[in-house]
Coordinates of C-alpha atoms in Angstrom, one line a residue:
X1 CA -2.7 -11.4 20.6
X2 CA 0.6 -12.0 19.0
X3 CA 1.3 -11.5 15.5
X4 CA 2.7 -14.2 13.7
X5 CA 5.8 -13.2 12.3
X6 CA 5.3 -14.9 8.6
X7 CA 1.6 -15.1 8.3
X8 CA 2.4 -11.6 7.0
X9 CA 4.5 -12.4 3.9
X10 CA 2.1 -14.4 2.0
X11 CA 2.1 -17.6 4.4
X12 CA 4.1 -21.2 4.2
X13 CA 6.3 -19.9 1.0
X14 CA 8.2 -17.3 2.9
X15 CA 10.3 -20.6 4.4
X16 CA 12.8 -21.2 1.5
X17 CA 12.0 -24.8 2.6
X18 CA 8.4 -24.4 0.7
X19 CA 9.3 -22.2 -2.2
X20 CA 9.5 -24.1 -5.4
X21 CA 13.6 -23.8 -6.4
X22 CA 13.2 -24.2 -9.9
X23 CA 14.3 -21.7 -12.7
X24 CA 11.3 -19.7 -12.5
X25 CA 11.5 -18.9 -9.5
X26 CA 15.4 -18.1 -8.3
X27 CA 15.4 -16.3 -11.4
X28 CA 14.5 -13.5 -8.6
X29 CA 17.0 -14.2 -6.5
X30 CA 20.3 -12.5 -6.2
X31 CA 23.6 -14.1 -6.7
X32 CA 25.3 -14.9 -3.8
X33 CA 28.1 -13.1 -3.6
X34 CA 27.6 -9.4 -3.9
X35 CA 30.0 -8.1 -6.6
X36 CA 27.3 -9.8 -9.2
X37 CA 24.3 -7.8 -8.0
X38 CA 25.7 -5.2 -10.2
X39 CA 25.8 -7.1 -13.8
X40 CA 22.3 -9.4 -12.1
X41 CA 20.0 -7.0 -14.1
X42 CA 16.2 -6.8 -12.7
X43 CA 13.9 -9.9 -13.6
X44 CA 10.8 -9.1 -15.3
X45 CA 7.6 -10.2 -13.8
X46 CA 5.3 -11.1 -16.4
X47 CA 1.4 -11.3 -15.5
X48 CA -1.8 -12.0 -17.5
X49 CA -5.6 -11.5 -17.3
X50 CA -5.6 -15.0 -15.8
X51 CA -3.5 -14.2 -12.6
X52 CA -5.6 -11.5 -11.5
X53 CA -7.8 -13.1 -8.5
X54 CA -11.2 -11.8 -8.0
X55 CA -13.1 -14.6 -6.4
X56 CA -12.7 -17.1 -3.1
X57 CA -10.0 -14.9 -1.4
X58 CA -11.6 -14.7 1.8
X59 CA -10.6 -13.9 5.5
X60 CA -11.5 -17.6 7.8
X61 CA -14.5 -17.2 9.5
X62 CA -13.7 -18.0 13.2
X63 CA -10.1 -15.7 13.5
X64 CA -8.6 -12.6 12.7
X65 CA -5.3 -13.8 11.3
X66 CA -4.8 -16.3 8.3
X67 CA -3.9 -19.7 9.2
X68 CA -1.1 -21.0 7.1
X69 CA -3.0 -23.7 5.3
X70 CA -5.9 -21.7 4.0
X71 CA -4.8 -20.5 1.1
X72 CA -2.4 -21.3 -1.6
X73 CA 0.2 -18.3 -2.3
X74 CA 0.0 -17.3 -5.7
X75 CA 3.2 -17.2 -8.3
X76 CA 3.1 -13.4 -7.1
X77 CA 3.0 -13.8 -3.6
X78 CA 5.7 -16.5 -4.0
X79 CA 8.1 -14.4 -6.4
X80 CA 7.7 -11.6 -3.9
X81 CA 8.2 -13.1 -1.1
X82 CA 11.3 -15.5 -1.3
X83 CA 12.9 -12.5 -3.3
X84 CA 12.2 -10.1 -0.2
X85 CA 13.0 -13.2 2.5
X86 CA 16.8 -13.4 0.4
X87 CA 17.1 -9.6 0.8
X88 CA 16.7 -10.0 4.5
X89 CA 19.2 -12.8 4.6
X90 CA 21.6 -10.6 3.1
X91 CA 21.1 -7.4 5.3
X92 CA 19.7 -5.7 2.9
X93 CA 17.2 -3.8 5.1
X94 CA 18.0 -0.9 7.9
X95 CA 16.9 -3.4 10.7
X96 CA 15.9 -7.0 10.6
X97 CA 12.1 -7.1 11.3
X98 CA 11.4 -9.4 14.6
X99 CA 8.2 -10.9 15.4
X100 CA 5.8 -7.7 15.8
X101 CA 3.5 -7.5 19.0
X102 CA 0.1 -6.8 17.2
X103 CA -3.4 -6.4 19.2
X104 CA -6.7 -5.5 18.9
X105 CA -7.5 -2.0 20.6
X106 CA -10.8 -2.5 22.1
X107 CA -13.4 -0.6 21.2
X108 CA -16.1 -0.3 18.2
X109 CA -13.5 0.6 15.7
X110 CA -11.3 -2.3 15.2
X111 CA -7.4 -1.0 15.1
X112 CA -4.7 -3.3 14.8
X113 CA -1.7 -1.9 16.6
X114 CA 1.8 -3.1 16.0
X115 CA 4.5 -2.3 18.4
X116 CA 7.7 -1.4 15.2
X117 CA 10.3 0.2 17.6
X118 CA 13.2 0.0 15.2
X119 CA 11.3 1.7 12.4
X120 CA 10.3 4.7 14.3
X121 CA 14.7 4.7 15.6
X122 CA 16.0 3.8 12.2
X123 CA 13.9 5.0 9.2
X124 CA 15.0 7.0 6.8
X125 CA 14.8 10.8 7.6
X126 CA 11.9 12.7 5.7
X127 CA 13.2 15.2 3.2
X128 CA 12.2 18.8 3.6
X129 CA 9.1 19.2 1.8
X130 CA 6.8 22.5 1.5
X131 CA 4.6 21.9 -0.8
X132 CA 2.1 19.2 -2.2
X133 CA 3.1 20.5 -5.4
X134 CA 7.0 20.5 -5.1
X135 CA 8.9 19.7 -7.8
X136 CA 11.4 16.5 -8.3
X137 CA 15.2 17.2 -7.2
X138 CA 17.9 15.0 -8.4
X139 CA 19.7 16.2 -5.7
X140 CA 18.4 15.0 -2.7
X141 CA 17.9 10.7 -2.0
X142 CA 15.8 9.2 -4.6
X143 CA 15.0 5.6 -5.9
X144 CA 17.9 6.0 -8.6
X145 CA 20.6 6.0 -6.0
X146 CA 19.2 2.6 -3.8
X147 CA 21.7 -0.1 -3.9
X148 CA 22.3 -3.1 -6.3
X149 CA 19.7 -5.9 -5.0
X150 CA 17.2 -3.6 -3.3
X151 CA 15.1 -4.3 -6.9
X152 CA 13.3 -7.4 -6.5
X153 CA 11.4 -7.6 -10.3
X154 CA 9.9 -5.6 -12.8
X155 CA 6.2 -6.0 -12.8
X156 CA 5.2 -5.9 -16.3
X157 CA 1.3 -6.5 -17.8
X158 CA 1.0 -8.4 -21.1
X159 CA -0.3 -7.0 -24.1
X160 CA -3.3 -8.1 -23.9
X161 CA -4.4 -6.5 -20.8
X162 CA -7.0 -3.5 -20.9
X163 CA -4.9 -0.1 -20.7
X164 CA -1.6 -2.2 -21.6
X165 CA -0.9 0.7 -23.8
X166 CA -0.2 3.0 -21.3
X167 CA 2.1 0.4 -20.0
X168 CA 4.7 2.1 -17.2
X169 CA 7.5 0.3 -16.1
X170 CA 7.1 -0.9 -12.9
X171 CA 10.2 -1.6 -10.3
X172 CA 8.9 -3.4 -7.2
X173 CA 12.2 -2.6 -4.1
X174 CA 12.2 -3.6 -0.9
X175 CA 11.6 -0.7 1.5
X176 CA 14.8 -0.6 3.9
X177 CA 12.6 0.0 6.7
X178 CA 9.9 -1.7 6.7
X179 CA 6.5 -1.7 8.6
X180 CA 5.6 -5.4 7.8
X181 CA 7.2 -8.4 6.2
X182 CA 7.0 -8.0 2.4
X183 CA 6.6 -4.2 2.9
X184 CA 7.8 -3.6 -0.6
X185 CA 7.8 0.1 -2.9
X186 CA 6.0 0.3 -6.9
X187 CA 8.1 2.5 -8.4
X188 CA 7.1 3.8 -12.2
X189 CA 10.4 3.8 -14.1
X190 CA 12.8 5.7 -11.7
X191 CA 15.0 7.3 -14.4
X192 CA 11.7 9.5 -15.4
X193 CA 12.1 11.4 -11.9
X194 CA 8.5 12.1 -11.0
X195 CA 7.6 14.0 -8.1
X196 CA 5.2 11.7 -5.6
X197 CA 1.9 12.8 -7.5
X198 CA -0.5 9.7 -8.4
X199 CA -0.7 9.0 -12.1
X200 CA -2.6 6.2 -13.5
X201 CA -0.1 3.9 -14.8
X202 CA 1.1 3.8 -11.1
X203 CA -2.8 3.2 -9.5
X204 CA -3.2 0.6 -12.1
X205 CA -0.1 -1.0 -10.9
X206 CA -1.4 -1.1 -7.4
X207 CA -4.4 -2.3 -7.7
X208 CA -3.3 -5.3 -10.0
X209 CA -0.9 -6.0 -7.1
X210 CA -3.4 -6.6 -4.8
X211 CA -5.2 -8.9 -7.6
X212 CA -2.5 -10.8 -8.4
X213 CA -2.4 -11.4 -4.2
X214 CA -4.1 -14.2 -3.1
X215 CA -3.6 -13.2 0.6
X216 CA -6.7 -11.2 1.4
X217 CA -4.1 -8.8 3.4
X218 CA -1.9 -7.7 0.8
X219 CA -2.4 -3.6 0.7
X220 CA -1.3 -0.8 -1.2
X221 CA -1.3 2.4 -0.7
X222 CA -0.3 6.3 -1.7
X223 CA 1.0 8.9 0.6
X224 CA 1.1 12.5 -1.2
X225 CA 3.5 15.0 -0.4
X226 CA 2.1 16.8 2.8
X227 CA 0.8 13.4 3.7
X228 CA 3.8 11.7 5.1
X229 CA 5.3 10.9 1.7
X230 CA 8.9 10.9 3.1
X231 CA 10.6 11.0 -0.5
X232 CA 9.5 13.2 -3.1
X233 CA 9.6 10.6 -6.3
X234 CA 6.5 8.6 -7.2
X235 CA 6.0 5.4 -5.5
X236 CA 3.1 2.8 -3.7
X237 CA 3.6 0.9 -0.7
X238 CA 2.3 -2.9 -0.7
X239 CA 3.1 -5.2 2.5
X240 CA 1.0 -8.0 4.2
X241 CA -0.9 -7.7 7.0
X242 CA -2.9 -10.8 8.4
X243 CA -5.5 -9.3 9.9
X244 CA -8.8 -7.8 8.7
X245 CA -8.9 -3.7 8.9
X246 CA -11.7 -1.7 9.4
X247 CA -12.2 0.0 6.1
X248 CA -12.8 -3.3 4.0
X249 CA -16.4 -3.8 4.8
X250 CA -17.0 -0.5 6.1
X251 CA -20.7 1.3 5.7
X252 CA -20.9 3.9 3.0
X253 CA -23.3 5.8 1.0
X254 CA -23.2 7.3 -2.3
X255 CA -22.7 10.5 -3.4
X256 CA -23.6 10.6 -6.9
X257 CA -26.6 9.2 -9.0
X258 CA -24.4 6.6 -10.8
X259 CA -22.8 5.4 -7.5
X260 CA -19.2 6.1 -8.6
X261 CA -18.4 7.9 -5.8
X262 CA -19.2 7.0 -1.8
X263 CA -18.7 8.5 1.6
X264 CA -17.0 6.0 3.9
X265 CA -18.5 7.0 7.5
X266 CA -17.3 4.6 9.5
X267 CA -14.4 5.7 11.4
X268 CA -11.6 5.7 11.8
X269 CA -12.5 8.4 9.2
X270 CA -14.6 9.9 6.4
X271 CA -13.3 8.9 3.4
X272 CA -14.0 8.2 -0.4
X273 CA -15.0 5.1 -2.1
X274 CA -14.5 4.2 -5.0
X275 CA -14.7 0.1 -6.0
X276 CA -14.0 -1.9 -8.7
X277 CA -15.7 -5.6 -8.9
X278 CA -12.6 -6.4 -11.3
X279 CA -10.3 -6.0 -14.4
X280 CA -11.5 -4.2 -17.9
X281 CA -13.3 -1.1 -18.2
X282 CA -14.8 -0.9 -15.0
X283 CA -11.3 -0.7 -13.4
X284 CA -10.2 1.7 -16.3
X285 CA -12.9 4.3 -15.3
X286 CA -12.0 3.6 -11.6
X287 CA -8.6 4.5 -12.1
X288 CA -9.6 7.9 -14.1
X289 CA -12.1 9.6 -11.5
X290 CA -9.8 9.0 -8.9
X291 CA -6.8 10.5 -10.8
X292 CA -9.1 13.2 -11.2
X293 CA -10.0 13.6 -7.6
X294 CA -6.0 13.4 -6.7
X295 CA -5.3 15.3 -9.4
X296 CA -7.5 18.2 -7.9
X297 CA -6.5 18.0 -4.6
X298 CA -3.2 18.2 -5.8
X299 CA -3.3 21.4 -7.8
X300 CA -5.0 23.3 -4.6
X301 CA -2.2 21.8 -2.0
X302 CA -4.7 19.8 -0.4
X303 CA -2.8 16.4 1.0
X304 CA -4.4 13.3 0.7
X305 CA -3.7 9.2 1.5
X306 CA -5.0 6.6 -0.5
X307 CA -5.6 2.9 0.4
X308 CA -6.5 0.0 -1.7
X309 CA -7.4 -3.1 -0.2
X310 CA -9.7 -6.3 -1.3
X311 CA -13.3 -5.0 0.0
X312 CA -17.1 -5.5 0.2
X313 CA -18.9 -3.1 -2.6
X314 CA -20.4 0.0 -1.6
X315 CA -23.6 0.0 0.7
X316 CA -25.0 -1.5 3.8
X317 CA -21.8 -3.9 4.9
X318 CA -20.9 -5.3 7.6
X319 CA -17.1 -6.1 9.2
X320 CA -17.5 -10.0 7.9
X321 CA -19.0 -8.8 3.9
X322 CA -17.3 -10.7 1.6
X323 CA -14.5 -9.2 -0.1
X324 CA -15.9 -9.2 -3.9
X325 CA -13.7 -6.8 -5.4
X326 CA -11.3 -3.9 -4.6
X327 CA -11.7 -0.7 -2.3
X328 CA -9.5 2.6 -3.4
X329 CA -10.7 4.9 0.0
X330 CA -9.0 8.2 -0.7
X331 CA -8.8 10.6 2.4
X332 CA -8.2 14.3 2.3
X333 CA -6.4 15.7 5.4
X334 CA -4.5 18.6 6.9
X335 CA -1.3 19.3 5.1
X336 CA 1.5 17.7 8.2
X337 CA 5.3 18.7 6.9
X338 CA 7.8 16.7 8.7
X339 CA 7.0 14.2 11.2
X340 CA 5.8 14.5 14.6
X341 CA 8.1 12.6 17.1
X342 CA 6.5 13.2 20.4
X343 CA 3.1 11.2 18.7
X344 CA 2.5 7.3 19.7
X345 CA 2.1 7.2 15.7
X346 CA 2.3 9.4 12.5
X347 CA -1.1 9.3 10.8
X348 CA -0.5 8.3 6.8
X349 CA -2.1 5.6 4.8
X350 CA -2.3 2.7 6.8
X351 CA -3.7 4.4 9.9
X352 CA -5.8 6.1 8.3
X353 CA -7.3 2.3 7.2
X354 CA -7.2 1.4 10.9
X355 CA -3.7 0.0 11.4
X356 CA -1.3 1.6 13.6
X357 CA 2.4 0.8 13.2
X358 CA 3.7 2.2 17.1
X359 CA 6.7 3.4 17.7
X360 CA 7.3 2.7 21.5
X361 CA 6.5 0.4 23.6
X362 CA 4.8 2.6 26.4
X363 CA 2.5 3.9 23.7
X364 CA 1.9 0.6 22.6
X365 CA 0.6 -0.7 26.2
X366 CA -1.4 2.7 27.1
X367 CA -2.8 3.2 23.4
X368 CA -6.8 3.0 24.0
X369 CA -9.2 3.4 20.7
X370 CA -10.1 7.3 21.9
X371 CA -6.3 8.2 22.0
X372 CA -6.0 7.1 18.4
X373 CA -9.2 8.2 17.2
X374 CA -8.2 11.8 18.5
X375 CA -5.0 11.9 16.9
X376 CA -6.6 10.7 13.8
X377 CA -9.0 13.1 13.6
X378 CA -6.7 16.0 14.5
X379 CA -5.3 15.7 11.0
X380 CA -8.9 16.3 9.3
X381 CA -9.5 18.7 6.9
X382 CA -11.6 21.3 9.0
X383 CA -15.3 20.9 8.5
X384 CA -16.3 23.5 6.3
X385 CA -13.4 22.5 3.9
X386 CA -14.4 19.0 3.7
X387 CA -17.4 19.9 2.3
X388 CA -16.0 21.6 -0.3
X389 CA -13.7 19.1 -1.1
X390 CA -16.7 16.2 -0.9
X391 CA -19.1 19.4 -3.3
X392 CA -16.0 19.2 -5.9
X393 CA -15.5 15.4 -6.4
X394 CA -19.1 14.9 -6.8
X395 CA -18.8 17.6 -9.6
X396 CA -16.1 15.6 -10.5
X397 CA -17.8 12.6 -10.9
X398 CA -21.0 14.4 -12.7
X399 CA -18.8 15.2 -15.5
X400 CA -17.7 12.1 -16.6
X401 CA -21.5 11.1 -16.5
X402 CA -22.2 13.6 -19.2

């Protein structure tokens, strides 16, 4: 099946045709000529309680994708999408993203594979990392040298919004080479140079993103160092994908007596569950434990990926479940420094949730679900280790019971 190439980017409004031109919304847009970028300054984006979506976002029953008429974009799928579309007009990216091939691998599983040949050629080069722990250099490329006009807004929460004191300034960039249209970077406040270690500011960000989405595929996600984090200063990806994935409706069971905490068995691997059913203080708590699970993994140079997507709760799901609130899966894995180029794809956050950006088109034709699901597994933590890992975040999780 063929992707469609703007069913990605948040349906009809990524034609400038259907984007509202009034004030509010080329506020985001750049001036045209490029010596004002400079003096443009970044536009906030402003969001209350009220714009975060919990209910009726849905995929259609009878098709994979998301027909264009199904659901309304939301102010923040509009804002970030004709913002990103102007970036591309103006050459602001490495490559100019084509229609993507995208199937279905057959099989039990469910991966949706897109053939991305230019950003396998063209992406950036990963810096040198060694550690999961390594510091912040100002030295080497960070997101305080990008260019005038790769900012798109400021996402900023009002006041009133549970945890609004611990406020961080979030930028929201295009990413130069990206794996799907609206494939965008959350950036807390560059200028603080923070090495790529999850804080909660920044996971608070993310999953309020996918909230304030009212497309059903609009992911984010966390790569730590030694998990295919190619630059070492904190950010989360978010792009659109119209397609379900695997790990929304997923099977799990819990680990702890409260049901914080749940082992997602389904492949295309084990991972952690944690779910929220929406803003306040069940999202507060949410976005502590798995601090505290990252931040532990962290300190003993264990890599890990991290996914949040709209989801079913915990439990006995099924691929169609309803998507009632939000998933954070977090995934401990081998430690992989550098990138592997002879691999059909490099396994980070969003193949780890079952979709598999490919990098030629040879591997793209011959790719079966047992090829992927071997070099998937190949970057597991060994089995013994897991265990320990899954015995210390249950430990974890018993302590903020008490």
């Amino acid at each position: 099946m063929s992707g469609n190439r703007y069913t990605g980017c948040s349906l009809q409004q990524v034609s400038p045709m259907a984007v509202p031109h009034d004030s509010h919304e080329t506020s985001y847009l750049l001036p045209p000529n490029s010596k004002d970028w400079e003096g443009h300054g970044i536009p906030d984006f402003v969001y209350g309680q009220e714009e975060l979506v919990l209910e009726g976002i849905q995929w259609p029953r009878d098709a994979p994708g998301l027909p264009e008429d199904t659901v309304p974009p939301s102010r923040f799928d509009s804002v970030l999408c004709s913002a990103w579309r102007q970036r591309v007009e103006l050459g602001l990216f490495r490559y100019r993203l084509g229609e993507l091939q995208t199937q279905t691998l057959p099989g039990a599983v469910g991966f949706v594979a897109q053939l991305n040949v230019e950003r396998g050629a063209q992406r950036r080069r990963p810096q040198s990392i060694s550690s999961v722990k390594q510091a912040f250099d100002p030295a080497l490329f960070n997101f305080n040298k990008i260019r005038p006009g790769e900012v798109l807004f400021r996402l900023l929460r009002e006041p009133d919004l549970p945890g609004a004191l611990q406020q961080e300034d979030i930028l929201v960039m295009i990413n130069v080479s990206p794996l799907e249209w609206g494939h965008v970077l959350l950036v807390p406040e560059p200028t603080r140079g923070l090495p790529q270690r999850l804080l909660p500011g920044a996971l608070r960000a993310g999953v309020e993103a996918v909230l304030l989405s009212s497309h059903p595929g609009f992911r984010v996600g966390f790569n730590s160092l030694g998990g295919l984090a190619s630059v070492n200063h904190l950010h989360l990806h978010g792009y659109y994908l119209a397609h379900r994935l695997p790990v929304e409706g997923a099977p799990s069971e819990p680990l702890d007596p409260g049901g914080h905490l749940h082992l997602l068995q389904a492949v295309p691997a084990p991972g952690f569950l944690f779910y929220t059913s929406g803003p306040g203080p069940d999202l507060e708590a949410l976005i502590g434990r798995v601090c505290r699970a990252t931040d532990y993994l962290t300190d003993r140079e264990i890599a890990h990926n991290l996914f949040v997507t709209r989801g079913a709760p915990p439990g006995k799901t099924s691929p169609s479940s309803a998507l009632t609130g939000v998933r954070v899966i977090l995934w401990a894995r081998k430690s992989s420094f550098g990138v592997k180029e002879g691999e059909a794809f490099n396994v980070a956050l969003c193949e780890l949730a079952g979709h598999l950006p490919v990098k030629t088109s040879q591997d793209f034709s011959s790719l079966t679900e047992a090829a992927a699901l071997a070099l998937i597994q190949d970057c597991l933590l060994p089995p013994a280790q897991a265990e320990e890992v899954r015995a210390a975040l249950v430990a974890l999780i018993a302590q903020d019971e008490q």
